[in-house]
Short mmCIF file of C-alpha atoms in Angstrom, two decimals:
data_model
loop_
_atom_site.label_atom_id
_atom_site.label_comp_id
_atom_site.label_asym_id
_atom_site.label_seq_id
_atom_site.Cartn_x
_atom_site.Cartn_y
_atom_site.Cartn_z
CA UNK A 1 -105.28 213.67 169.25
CA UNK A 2 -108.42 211.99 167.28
CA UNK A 3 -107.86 211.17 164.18
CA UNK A 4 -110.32 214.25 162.78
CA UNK A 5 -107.29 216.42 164.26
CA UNK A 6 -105.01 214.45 162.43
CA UNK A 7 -106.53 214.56 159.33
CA UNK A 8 -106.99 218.36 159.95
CA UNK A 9 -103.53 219.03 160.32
CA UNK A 10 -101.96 216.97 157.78
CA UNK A 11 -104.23 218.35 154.80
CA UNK A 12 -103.38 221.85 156.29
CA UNK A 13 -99.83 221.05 156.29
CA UNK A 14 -100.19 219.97 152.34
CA UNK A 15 -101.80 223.02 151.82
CA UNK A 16 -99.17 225.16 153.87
CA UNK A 17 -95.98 223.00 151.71
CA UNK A 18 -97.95 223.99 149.01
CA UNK A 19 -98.05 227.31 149.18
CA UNK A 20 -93.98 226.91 150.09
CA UNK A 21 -93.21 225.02 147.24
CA UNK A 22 -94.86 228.10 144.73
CA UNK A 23 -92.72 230.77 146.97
CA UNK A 24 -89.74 228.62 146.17
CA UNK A 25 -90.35 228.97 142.81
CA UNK A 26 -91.07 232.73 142.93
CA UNK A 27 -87.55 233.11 144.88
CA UNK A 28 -86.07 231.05 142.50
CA UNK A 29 -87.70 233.13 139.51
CA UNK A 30 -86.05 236.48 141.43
CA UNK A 31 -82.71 234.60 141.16
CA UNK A 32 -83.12 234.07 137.38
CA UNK A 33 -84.11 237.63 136.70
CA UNK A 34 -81.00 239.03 138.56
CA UNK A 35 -78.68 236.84 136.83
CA UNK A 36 -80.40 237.36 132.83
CA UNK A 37 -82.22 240.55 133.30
CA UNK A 38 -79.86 243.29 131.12
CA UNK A 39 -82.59 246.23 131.01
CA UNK A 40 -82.54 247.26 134.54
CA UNK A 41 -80.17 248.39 137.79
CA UNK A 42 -79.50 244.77 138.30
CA UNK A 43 -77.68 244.46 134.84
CA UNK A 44 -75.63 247.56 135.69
CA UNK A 45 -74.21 246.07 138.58
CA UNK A 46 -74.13 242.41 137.85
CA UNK A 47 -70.90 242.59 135.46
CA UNK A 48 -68.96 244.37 137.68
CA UNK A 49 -70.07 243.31 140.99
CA UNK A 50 -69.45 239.54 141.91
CA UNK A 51 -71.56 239.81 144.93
CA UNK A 52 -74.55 240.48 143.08
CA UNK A 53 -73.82 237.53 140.90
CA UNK A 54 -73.18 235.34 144.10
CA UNK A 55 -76.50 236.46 145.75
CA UNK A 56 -78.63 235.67 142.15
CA UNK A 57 -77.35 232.14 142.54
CA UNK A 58 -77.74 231.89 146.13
CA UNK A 59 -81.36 232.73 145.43
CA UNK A 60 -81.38 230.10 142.32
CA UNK A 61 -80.26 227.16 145.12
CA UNK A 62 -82.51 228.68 147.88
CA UNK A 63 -85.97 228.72 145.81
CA UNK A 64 -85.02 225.17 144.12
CA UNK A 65 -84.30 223.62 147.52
CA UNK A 66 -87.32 225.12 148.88
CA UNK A 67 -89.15 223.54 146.31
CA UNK A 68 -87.84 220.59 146.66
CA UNK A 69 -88.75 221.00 150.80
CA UNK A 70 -92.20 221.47 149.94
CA UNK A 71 -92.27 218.54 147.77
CA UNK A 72 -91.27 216.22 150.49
CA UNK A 73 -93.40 217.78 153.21
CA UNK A 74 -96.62 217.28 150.89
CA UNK A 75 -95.33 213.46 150.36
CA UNK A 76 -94.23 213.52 154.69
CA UNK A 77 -97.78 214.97 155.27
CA UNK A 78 -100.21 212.89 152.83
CA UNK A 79 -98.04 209.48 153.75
CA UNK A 80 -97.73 210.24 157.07
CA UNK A 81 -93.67 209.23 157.21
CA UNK A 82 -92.45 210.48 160.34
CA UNK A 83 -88.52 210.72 158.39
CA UNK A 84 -89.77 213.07 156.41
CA UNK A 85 -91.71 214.91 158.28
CA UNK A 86 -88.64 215.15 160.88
CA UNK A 87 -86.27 216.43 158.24
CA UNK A 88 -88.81 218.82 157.02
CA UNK A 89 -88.99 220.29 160.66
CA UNK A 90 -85.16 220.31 160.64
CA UNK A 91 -84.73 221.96 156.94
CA UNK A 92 -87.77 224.51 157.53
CA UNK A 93 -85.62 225.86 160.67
CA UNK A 94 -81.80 226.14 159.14
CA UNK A 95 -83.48 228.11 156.23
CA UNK A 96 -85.54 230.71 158.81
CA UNK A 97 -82.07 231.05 160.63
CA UNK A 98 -80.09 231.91 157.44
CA UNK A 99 -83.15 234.39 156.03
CA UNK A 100 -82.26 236.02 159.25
CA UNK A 101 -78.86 236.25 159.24
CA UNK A 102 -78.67 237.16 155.79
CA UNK A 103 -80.90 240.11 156.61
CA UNK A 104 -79.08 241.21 159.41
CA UNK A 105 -75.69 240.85 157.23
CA UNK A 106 -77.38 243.04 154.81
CA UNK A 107 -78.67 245.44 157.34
CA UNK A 108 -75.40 245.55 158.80
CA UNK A 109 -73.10 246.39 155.34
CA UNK A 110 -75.84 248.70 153.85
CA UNK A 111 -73.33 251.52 153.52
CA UNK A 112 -70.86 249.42 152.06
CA UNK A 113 -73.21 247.89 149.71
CA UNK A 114 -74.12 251.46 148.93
CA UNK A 115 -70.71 252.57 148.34
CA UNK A 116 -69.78 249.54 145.68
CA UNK A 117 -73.07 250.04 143.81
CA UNK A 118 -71.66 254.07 143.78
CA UNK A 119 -68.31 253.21 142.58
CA UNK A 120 -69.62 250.60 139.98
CA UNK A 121 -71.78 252.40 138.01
CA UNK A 122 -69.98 255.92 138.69
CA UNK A 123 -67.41 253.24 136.55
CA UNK A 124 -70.07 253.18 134.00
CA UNK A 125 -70.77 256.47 133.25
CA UNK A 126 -66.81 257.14 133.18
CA UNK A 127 -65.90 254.35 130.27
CA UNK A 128 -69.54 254.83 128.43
CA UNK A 129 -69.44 254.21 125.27
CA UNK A 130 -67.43 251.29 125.94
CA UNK A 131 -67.44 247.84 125.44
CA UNK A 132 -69.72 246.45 127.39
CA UNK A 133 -72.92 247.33 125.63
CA UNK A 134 -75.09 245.47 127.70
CA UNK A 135 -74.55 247.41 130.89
CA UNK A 136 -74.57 250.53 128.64
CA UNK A 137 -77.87 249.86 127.36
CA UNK A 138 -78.99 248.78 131.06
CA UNK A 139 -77.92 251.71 132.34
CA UNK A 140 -80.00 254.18 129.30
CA UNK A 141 -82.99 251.98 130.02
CA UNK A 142 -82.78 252.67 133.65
CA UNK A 143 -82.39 256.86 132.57
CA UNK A 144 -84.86 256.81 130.37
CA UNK A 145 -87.66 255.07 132.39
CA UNK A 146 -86.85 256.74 135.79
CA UNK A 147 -86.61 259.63 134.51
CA UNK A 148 -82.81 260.49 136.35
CA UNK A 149 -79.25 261.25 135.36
CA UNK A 150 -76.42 260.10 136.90
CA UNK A 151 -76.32 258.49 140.01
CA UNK A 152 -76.58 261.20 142.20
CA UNK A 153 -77.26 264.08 139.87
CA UNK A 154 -76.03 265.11 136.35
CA UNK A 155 -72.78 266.32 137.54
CA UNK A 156 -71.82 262.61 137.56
CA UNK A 157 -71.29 262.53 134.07
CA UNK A 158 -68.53 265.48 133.66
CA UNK A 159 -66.66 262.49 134.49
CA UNK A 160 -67.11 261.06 131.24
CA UNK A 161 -64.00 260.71 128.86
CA UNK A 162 -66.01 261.50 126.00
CA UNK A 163 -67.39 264.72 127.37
CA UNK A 164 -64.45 266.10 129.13
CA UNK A 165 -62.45 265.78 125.76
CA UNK A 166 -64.83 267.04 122.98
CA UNK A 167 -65.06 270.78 122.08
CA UNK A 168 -68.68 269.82 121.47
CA UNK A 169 -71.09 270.54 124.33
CA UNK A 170 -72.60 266.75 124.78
CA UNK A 171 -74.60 265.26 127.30
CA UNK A 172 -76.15 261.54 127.57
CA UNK A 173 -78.91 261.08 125.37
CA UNK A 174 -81.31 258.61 128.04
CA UNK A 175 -81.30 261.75 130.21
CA UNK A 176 -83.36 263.85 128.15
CA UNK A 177 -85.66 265.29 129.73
CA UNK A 178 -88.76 264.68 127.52
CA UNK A 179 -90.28 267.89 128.39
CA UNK A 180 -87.63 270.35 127.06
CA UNK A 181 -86.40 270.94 123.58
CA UNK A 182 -85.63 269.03 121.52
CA UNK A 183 -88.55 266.61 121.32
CA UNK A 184 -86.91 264.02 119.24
CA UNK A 185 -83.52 262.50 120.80
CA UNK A 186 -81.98 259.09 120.46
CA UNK A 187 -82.18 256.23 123.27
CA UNK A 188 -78.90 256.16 124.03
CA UNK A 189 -75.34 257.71 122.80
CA UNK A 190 -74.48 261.56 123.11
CA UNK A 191 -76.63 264.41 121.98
CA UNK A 192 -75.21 267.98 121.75
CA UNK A 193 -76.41 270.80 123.81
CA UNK A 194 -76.91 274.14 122.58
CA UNK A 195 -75.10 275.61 125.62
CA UNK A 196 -74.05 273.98 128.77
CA UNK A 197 -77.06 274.44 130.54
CA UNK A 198 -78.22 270.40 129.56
CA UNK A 199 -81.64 269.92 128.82
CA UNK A 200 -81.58 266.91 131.57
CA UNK A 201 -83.49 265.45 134.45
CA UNK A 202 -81.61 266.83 137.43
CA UNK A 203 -82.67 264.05 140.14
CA UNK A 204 -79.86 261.08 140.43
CA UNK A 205 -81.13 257.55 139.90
CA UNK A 206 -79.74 257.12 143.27
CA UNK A 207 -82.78 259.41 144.82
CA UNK A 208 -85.21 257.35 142.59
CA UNK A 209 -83.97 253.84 143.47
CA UNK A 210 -84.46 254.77 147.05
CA UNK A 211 -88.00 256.57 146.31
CA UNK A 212 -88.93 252.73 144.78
CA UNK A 213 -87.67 250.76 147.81
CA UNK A 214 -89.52 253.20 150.05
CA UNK A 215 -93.00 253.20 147.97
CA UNK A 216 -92.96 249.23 148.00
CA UNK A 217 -91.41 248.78 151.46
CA UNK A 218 -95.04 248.24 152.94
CA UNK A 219 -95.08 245.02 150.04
CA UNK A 220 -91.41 243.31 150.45
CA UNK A 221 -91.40 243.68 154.26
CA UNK A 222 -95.13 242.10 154.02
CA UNK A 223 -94.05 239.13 151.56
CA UNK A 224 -90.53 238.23 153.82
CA UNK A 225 -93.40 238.08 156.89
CA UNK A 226 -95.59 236.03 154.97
CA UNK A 227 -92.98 233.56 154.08
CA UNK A 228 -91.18 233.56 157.96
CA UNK A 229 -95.33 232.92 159.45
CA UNK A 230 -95.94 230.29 157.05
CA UNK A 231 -92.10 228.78 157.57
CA UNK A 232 -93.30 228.96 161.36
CA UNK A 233 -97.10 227.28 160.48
CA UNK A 234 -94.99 224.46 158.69
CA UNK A 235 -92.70 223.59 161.66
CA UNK A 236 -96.03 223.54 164.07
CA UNK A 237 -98.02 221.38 162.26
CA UNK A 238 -95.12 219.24 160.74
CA UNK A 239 -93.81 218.76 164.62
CA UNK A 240 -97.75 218.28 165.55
CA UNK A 241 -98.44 215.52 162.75
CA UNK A 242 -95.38 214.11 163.59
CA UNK A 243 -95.87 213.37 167.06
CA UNK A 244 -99.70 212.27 166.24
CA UNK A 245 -98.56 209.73 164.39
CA UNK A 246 -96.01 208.79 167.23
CA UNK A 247 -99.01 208.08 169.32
CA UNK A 248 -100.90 206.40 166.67
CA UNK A 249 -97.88 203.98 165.98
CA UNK A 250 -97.56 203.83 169.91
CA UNK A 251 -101.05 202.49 170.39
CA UNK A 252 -101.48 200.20 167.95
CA UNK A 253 -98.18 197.91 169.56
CA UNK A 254 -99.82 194.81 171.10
CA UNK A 255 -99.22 195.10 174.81
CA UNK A 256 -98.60 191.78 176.87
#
């Protein structure tokens, strides 16, 4: 290879552990926001649900590794150290083999993920108001903004201890829907209905959530393909630039 190849492929391979080193950052800013976000899903199912709490710190140690990866492949590609350029290789392909395996584990226990997230924040509605405000006001937010009530409809919360043991006819406040009487409810808490016919949103979050994941499906399945080709483009030119400079070392031993 002449040494305008080599050039060629070690800039592009900067540019390439560039790119990996700001996707490490993004994963690792996905892992933050799962583990301190408390206005969304992800807060309603983080106290309760350990797995969720194990997966936001997987992603934490993921995206800071990977930016640490990319570090060292710009330093393997700009210096030229064949070490580093080796261990990039070797790091670049356990991480593509545990992206998919940890795809296929979640493809595999959808339904069972399903069926936690169900009982968890079927828990919720159950105990609400209780102590842990956080979730509670997680769980309004997420209402209030979708535009749902319950998880899979408002039947959900007849559960509620509150409401099965008042003489009052209350329903949650966050699932108001804005387009019925009366115009000017609270955030959060109970309101009182004027019969039990409750002036709610009848789709469950559940229906929504899904509705979300299926609208940006085309984007998430596009950015976990961009990150596996460019994973890919790393190993190829860091295997390429390695052997180069192989050669380069090779010929440049005096020969007797």
């Amino acid at each position: 290879m002449g040494k305008g190849c080599i050039a060629a492929t070690k800039y592009f391979l900067f540019l390439f552990n560039l790119i990996f080193f700001i996707f490490g950052g993004t994963i690792m800013g996905f892992g933050l926001w799962i583990l301190l976000d408390n206005q969304s899903l992800i807060a309603v199912l983080q106290d309760s649900s350990m797995g969720l709490k194990v997966v936001s710190y997987l992603l934490i140690g993921v995206g800071s590794f990977s930016m640490l990866l990319g570090f060292l492949g710009c330093l393997g590609a700009i210096y030229e150290i064949r070490c580093l350029l080796g261990l990039y290789f070797t790091c670049l392909l356990l991480i593509l083999l545990a992206q998919v395996t940890a795809a296929i584990l979640i493809y595999l226990q959808r339904d069972s993920l399903r069926k936690e997230a169900n009982e968890i924040v079927s828990q919720v509605m159950v105990n609400y108001p209780g102590q842990n405000k956080t979730t509670e006001q997680a769980w309004d937010y997420l209402q209030k903004t979708m535009q749902c009530c319950g998880w899979n409809g408002h039947e959900d919360w007849e559960a509620n201890h509150m409401i099965k043991n008042n003489s009052l006819e209350l329903y949650p406040c966050s699932c108001h829907n804005a387009s019925l009487p009366p115009h000017n409810v609270a955030d959060s808490g109970f309101c009182q209905a004027a019969s039990n016919d409750w002036p709610v949103y009848n789709t469950g979050c559940l229906g929504n959530v899904e509705s979300w994941f299926f609208t940006n499906y085309g984007i998430i399945l596009g950015i976990c393909l961009g990150v596996a080709v460019i994973e890919l483009l790393g190993m190829i030119l860091s295997m390429g630039l390695c052997k180069s400079v192989h050669q380069e070392d090779y010929t440049k031993v005096p020969k007797y």
